[in-house]
Coordinates of C-alpha atoms and ligand atoms in Angstrom, one line a residue:
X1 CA 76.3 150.0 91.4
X2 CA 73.1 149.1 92.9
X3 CA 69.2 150.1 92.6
X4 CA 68.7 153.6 91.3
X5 CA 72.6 154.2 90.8
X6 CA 72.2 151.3 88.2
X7 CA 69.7 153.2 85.7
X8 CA 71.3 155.3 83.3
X9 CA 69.0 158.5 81.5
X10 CA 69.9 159.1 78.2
X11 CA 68.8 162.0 76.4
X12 CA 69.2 161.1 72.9
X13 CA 69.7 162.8 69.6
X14 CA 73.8 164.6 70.1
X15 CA 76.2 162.7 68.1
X16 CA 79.1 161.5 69.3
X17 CA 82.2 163.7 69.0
X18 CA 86.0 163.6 70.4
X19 CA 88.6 161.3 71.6
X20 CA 88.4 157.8 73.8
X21 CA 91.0 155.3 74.6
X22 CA 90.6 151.2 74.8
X23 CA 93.4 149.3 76.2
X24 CA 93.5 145.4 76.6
X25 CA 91.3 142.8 75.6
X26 CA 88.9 142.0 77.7
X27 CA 89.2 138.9 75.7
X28 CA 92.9 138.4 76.2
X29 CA 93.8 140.2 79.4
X30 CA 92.1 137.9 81.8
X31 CA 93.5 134.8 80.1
X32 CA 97.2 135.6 79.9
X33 CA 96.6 136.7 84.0
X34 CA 95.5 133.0 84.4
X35 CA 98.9 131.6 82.2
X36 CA 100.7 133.9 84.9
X37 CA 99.7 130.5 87.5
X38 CA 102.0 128.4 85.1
X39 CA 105.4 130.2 85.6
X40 CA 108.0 129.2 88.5
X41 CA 108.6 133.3 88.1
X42 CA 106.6 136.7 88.2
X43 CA 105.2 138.0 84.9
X44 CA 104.2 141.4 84.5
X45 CA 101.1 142.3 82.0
X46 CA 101.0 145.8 80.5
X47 CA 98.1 147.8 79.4
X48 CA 95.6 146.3 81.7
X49 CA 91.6 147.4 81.7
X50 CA 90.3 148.2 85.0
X51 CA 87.0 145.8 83.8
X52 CA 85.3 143.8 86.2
X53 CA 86.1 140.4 83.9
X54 CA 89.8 141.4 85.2
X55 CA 88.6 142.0 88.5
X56 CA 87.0 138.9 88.8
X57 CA 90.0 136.7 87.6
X58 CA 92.3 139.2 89.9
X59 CA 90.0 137.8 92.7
X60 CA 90.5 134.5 91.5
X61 CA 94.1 134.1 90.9
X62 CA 94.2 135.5 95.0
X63 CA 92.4 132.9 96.2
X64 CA 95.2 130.1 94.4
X65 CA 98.0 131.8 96.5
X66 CA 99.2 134.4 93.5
X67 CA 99.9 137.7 94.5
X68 CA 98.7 140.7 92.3
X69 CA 99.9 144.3 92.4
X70 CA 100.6 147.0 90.2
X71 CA 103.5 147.6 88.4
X72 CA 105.5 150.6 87.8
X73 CA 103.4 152.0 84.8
X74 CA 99.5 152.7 85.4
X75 CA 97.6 149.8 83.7
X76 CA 100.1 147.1 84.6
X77 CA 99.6 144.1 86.6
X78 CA 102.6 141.8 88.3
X79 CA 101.9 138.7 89.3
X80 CA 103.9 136.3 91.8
X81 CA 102.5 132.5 91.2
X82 CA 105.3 131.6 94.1
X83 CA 102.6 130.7 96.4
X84 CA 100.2 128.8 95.1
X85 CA 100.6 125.3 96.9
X86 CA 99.8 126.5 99.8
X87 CA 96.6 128.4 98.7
X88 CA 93.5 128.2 100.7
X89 CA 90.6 128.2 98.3
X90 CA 87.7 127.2 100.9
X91 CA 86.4 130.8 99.7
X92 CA 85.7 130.0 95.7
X93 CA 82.1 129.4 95.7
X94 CA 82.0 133.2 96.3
X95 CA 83.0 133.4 92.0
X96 CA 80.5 131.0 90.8
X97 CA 78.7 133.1 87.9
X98 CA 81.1 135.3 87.4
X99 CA 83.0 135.1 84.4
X100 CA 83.6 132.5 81.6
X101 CA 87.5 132.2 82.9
X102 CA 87.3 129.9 85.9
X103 CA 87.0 127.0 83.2
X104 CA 90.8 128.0 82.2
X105 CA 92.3 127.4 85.5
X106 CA 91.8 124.2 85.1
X107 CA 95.4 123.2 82.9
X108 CA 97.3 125.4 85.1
X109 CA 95.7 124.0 88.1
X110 CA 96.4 120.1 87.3
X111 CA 99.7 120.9 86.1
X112 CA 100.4 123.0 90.0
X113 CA 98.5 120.9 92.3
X114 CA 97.2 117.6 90.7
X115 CA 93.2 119.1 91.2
X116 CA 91.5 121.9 90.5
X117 CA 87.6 122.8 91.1
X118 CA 85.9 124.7 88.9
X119 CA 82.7 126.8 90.5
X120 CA 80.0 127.5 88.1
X121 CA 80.8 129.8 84.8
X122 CA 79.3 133.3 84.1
X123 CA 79.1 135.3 81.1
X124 CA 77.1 136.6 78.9
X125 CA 73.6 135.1 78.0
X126 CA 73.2 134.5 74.5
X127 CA 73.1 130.8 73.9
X128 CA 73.5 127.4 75.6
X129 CA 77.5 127.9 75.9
X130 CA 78.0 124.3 77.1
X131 CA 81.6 123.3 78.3
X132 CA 81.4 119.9 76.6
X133 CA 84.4 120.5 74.7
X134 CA 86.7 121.6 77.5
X135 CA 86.0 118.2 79.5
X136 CA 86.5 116.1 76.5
X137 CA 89.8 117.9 75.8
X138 CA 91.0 117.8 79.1
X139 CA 89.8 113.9 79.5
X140 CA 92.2 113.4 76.7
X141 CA 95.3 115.1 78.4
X142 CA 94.5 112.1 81.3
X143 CA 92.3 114.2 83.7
X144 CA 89.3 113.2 85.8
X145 CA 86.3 115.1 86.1
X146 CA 83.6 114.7 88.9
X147 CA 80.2 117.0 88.1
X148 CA 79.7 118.2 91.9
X149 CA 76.6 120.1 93.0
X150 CA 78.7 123.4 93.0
X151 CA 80.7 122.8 90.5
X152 CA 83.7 120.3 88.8
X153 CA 86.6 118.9 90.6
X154 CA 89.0 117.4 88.5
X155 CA 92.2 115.7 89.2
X156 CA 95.1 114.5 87.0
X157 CA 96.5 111.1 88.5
X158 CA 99.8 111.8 86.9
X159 CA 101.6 113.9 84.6
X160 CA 99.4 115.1 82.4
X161 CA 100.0 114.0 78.4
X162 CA 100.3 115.8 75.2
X163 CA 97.7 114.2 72.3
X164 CA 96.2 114.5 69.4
X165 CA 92.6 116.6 69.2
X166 CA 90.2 117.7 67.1
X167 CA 87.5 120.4 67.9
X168 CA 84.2 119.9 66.5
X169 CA 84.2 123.7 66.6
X170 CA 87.0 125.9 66.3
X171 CA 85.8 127.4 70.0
X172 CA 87.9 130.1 71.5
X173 CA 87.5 128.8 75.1
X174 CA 88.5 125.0 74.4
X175 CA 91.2 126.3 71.9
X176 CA 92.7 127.9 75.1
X177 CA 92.3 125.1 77.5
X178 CA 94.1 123.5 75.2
X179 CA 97.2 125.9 74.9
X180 CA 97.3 126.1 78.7
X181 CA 97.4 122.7 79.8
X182 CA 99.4 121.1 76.7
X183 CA 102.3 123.5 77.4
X184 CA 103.2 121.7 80.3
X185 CA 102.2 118.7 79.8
X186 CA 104.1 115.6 78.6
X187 CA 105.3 115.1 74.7
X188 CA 103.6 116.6 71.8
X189 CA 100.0 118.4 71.7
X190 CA 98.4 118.7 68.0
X191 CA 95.2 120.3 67.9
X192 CA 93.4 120.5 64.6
X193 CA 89.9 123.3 64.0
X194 CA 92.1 125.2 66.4
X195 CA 90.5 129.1 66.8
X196 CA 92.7 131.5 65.4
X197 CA 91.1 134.8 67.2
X198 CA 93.5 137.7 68.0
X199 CA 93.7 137.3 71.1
X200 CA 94.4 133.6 70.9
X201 CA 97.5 134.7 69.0
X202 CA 98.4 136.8 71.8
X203 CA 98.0 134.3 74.2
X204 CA 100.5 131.9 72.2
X205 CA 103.0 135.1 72.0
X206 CA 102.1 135.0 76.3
X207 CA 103.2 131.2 76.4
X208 CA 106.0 131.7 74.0
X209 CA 107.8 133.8 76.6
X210 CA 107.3 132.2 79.2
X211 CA 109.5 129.3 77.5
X212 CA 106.7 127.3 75.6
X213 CA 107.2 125.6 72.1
X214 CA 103.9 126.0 70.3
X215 CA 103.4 126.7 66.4
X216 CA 100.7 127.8 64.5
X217 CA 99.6 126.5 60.4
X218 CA 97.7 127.8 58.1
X219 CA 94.9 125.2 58.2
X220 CA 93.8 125.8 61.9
X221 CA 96.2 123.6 63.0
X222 CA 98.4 124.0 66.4
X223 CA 100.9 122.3 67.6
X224 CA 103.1 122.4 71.3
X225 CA 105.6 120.6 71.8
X226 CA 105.6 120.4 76.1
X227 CA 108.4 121.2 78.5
X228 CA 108.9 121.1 81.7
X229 CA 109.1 124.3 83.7
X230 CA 108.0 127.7 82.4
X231 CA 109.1 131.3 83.6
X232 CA 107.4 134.5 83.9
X233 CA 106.6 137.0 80.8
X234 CA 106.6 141.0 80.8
X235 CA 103.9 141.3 77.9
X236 CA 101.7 144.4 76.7
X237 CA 98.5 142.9 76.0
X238 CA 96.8 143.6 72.4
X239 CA 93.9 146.2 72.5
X240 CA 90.9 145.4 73.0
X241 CA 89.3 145.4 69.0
X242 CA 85.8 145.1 70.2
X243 CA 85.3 147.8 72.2
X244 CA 86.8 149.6 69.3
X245 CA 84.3 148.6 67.2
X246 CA 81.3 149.0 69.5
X247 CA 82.5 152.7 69.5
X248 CA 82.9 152.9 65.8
X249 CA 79.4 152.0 65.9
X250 CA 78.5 154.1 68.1
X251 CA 79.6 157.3 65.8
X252 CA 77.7 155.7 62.9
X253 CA 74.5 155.1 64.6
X254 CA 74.9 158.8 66.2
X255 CA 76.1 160.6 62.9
X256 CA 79.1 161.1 65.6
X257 CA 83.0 161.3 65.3
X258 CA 85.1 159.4 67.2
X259 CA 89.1 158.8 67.1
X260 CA 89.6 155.8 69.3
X261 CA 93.0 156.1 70.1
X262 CA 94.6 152.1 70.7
X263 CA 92.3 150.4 67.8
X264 CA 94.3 148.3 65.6
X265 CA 93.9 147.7 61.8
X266 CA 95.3 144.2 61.8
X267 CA 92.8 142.8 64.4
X268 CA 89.8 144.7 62.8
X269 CA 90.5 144.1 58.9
X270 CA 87.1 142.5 58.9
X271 CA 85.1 144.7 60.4
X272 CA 86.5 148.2 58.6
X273 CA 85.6 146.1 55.5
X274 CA 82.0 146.1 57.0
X275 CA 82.2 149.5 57.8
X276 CA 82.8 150.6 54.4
X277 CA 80.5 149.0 52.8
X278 CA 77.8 150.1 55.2
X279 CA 78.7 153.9 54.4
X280 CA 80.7 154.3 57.4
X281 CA 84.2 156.5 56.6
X282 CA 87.8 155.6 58.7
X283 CA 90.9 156.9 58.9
X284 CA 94.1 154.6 60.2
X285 CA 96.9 156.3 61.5
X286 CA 99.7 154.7 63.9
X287 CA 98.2 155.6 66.8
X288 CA 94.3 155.0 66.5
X289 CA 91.5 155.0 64.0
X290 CA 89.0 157.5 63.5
X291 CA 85.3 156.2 63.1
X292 CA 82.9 158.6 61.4
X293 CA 79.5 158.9 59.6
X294 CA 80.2 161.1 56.5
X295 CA 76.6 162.1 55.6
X296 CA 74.2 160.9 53.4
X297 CA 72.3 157.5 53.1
X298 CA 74.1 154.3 55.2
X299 CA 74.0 151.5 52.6
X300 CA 72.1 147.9 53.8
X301 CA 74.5 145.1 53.9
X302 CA 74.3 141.0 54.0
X303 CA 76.4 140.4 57.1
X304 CA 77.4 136.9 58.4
X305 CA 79.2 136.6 61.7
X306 CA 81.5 133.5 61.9
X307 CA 85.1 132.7 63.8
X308 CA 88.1 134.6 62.7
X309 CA 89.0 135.7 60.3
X310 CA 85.2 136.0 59.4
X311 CA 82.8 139.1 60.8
X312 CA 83.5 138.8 65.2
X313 CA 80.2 137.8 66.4
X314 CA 80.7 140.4 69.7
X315 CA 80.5 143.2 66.8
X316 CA 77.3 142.1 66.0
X317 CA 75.2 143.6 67.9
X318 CA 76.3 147.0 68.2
X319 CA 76.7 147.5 64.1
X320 CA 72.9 146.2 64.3
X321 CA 72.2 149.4 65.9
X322 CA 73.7 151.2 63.1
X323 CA 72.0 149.0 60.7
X324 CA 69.1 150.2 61.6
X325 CA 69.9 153.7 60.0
X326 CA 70.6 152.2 56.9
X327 CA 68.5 152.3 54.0
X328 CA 67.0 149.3 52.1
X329 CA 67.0 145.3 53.8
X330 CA 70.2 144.2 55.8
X331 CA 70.4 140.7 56.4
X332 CA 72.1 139.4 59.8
X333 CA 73.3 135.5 59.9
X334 CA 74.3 135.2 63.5
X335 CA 76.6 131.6 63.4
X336 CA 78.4 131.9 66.7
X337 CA 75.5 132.1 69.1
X338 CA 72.1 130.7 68.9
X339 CA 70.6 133.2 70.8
X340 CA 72.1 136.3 69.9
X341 CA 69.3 138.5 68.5
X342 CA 67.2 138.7 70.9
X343 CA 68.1 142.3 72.0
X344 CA 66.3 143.2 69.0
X345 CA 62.8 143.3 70.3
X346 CA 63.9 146.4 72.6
X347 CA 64.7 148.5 69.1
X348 CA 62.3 147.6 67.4
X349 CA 60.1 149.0 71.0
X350 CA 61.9 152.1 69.9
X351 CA 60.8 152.9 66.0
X352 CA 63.0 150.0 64.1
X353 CA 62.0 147.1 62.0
X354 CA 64.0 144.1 63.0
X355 CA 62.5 140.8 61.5
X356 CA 63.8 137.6 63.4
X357 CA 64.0 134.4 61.6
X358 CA 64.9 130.5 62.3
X359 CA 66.1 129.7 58.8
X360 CA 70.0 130.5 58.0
X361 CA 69.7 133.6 55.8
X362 CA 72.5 134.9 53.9
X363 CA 75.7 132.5 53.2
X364 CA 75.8 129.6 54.3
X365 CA 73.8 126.9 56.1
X366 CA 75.1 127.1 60.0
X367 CA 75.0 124.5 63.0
X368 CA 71.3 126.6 64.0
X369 CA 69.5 126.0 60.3
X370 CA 66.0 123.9 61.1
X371 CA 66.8 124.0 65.0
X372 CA 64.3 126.0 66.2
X373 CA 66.7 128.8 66.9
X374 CA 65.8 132.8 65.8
X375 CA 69.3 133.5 64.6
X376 CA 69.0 135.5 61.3
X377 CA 67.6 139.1 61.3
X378 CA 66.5 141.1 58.5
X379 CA 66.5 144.7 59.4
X380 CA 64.5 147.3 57.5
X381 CA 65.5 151.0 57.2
X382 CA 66.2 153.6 57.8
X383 CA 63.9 153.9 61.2
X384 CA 63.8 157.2 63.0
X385 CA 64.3 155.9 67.1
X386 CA 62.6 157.2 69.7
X387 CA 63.4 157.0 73.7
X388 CA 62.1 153.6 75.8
X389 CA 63.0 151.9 78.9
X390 CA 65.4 149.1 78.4
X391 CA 66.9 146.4 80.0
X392 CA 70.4 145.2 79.6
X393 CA 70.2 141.8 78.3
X394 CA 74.1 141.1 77.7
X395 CA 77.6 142.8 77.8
X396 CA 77.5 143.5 73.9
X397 CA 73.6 144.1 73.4
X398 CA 73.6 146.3 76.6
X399 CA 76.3 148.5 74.7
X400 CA 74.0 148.5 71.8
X401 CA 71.2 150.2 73.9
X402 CA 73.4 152.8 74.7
X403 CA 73.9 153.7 71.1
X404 CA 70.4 153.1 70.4
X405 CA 69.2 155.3 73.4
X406 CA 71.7 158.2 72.2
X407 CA 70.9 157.8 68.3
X408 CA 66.9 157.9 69.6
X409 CA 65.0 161.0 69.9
X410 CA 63.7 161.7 73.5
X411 CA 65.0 160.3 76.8
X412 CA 65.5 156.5 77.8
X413 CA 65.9 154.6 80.8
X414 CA 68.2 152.2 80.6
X415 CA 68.4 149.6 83.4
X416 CA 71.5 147.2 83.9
X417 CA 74.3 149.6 82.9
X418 CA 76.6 147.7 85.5
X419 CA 76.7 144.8 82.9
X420 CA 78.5 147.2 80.6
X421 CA 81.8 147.6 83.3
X422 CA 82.4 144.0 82.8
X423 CA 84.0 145.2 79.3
X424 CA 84.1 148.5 78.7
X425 CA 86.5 150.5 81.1
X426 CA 85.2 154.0 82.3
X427 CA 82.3 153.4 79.3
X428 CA 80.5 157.1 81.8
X429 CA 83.5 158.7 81.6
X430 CA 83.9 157.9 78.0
X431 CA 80.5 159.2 76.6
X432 CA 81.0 162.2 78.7
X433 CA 84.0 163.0 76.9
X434 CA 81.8 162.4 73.8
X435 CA 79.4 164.6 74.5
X436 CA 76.9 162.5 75.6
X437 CA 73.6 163.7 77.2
X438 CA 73.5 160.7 79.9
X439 CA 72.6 161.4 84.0
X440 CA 72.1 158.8 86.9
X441 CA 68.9 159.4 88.0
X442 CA 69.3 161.6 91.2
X443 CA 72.9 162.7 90.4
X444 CA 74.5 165.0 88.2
X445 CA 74.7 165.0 84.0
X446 CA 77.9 163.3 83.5
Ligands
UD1_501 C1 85.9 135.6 77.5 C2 85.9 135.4 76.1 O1 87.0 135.3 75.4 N1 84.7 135.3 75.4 C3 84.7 135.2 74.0 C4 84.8 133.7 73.6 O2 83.8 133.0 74.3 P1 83.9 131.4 74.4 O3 85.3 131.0 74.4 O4 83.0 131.0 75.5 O5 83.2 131.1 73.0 P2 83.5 129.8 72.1 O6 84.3 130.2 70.9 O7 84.0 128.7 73.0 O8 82.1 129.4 71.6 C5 81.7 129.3 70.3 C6 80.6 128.3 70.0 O9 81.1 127.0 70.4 C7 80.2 126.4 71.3 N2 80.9 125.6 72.3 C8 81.9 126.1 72.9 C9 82.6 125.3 73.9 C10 82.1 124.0 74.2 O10 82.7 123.3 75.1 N3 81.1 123.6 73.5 C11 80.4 124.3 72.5 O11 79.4 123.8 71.9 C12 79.4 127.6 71.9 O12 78.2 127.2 72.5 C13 79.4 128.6 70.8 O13 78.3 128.3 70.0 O14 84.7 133.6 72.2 C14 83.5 134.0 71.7 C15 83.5 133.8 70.2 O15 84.4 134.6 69.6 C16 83.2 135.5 72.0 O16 81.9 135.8 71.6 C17 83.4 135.8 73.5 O17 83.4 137.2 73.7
PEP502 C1 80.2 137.2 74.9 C2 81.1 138.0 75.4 O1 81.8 137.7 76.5 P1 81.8 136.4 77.5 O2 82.3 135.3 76.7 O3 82.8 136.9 78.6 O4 80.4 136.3 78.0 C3 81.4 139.3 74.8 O5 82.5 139.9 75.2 O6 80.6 139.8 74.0

């Protein structure tokens, strides 16, 4: 989507009503393609997005020699690493900027061909998100790193070896590095303020059948235990818990009703606790959950994002949206991202009272306190919101327009939308089936 095609009208004001589906993670899907590069075998992933984070890595993985098709059911992937030595990857600058996942070939890589070169990350921008931790991490499993104008080449003299790390940061990204270099790497691999996401999980579950030895403690501790050869996995990947909750949103902010078939209690216990005690009513049955506003007042809430198990900081900032409805003072502590609350000056362009602030409101004092960073938010409501033209900032706060542009009275222009398909699969065809008022300027109401 380009130009004109890339603005989205929404006429606001319908709640949002019926049925969707999410599949994969986006935040898992991507990362268990890249552990496919460590088997000697095929692996088959189930319940794939069609997401242009998987599109990207697809791309990638390609370019190092592995060949991707479909499987027999729609949504799976199979993927034959038998090729990779002789992969011609003269072509990689092409991805620089296009994902956060190129970092994570890096284990895989070393282990395959000795080197590896890393083209400059993407993702979304809401904070610094330096790599530091990845090089120091990798540094200690014996690999070199060379900062290149384009990008980072690394090599690993020899074997790469298993040690002992801790994270200053219990960071999703290094946490991963870490699980897909150490499992082939030599000896024992103990990593301490390990994150414990989801997904991560299902990435160890990935690893453990391909033939790794890696357990998981209580206190954020992780172990592996390296081997020498891995095989391929057939894996369903877990569904994706944050597009379930940017839809859950999405039916509180509207006054809507949405069954989103896939979501997953156990990967969400945090959020429906949120939910709840914003006002917002779900029901959990083996299939789905069903996300509704069940009249009346929405209740203000102090809300702290934080790693898991604590409040997903990719929730954030469509449940802001809905905070917005909500009567009395919410306070937002934003811990993950230092720069994650900017997307607020657009609603508040559109009727709501969002007060940014540098000091650490709420819980607890966080790595941002007295660092110049406007990372809480006090939101005043309820706010009646009316129509504006917006600009997609990010994957999670263009979302968050959408819902603010639909819960809004008028039309808006929202500019970007192409952002949104790096996360949310068919997101037009989904608010369509929802009832949404939305057209492409020029083209039909969808
Ligand atoms: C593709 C993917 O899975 N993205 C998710 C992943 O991002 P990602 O893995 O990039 O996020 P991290 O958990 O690594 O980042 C958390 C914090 O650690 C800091 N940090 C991280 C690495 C590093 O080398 N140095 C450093 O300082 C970051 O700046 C940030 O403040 O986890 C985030 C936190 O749940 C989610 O918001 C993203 O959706
Ligand atoms: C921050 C996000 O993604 P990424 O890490 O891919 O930029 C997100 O999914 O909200």
């Amino acid at each position: 989507m380009t130009g004109t095609d890339d603005v989205l009208l929404v006429h606001g004001g319908t709640p949002l009503e019926g049925e969707i589906r999410v599949r994969g993670a986006k935040n898992l899907v991507p990362k268990a393609m890249v552990a496919a590069l460590l088997g000697s075998e095929p692996s088959r992933l189930r319940n794939v997005p069609d997401i242009r984070d998987v599109r990207v890595v697809r791309g990638l993985l390609q370019l190092h020699g592995v060949t991707v098709r479909p499987g027999e059911e729609p949504g799976e992937l199979v993927l034959d690493p038998t090729y990779v030595e002789s992969a011609n990857v003269a072509d990689i600058d092409a991805h620089a900027g296009s994902s956060r996942i190129p970092i994570l070939f890096c284990g895989p890589l070393l282990h395959r061909l000795g080197h590896a070169f890393i083209p400059g990350l993407g993702g979304c921008d809401i904070g610094g998100r330096p790599i530091d931790f990845h090089f120091d991490v990798l540094r200690q499993f014996g690999a070199t790193i060379e900062k290149r104008a384009d990008g980072q080449y690394l090599e690993a003299p020899q074997r790469l070896r298993g040690t002992k790390i801790r994270l200053p940061y219990p960071s999703v990204g290094s946490t991963e590095q870490v699980l897909l270099t150490a499992v082939l790497a030599e000896g024992v691999t103990e990593l301490t303020n390990a994150a414990v996401e989801p997904e991560i999980e299902d990435l160890i579950c990935v690893l453990q059948k391909m033939g790794a030895i890696i357990s998981m403690d209580t206190d954020r501790t992780i172990r592996i235990t390296g081997v020498d050869k891995l095989g391929g996995y057939t894996h369903r990947a877990l569904p994706d818990r944050l597009e379930a909750a940017s839809w859950a949103s999405a039916a509180l902010a509207t006054e809507g009703d949405i069954y989103v078939r896939g979501a997953q209690q156990r990967s969400m216990m945090t959020f429906l606790n949120t939910y709840r005690k914003v006002g917002g009513a779900f029901k959990i049955d083996d299939e789905g959950i069903r996300f509704w506003h069940p009249g009346g007042r929405l209740k203000s809430i102090a809300l702290e994002t934080d790693v898991h198990p604590g409040f997903q900081t990719d929730w954030q900032q469509p449940l802001v949206v809905a905070l917005t409805q909500a009567t009395g003072l919410s306070i937002v502590h934003e811990t993950v991202y230092e720069s994650r609350l900017g997307f607020t000056s657009a609603l508040n362009q559109m009727g709501a009272h969002i007060q940014l602030y540098r000091e650490c409101l709420g819980g607890s004092h966080c790595r941002f306190g007295q660092r110049n960073f406007l990372h809480s938010a006090v939101v005043s409501g309820p706010t009646k919101l009316q129509g504006a033209d917006l600009v997609i900032p990010d994957l999670r706060g263009g979302f968050s327009y959408l819902i603010a542009a639909l819960a809004a009275q008028g039309t808006s222009r929202v500019h970007g939308i192409d952002l949104i398909n790096r996360g949310y699969e068919n997101f037009m065809e989904k608010l369509e089936k929802l009832g949404a008022k939305v057209e492409l300027p020029g083209g039909p109401i969808v």
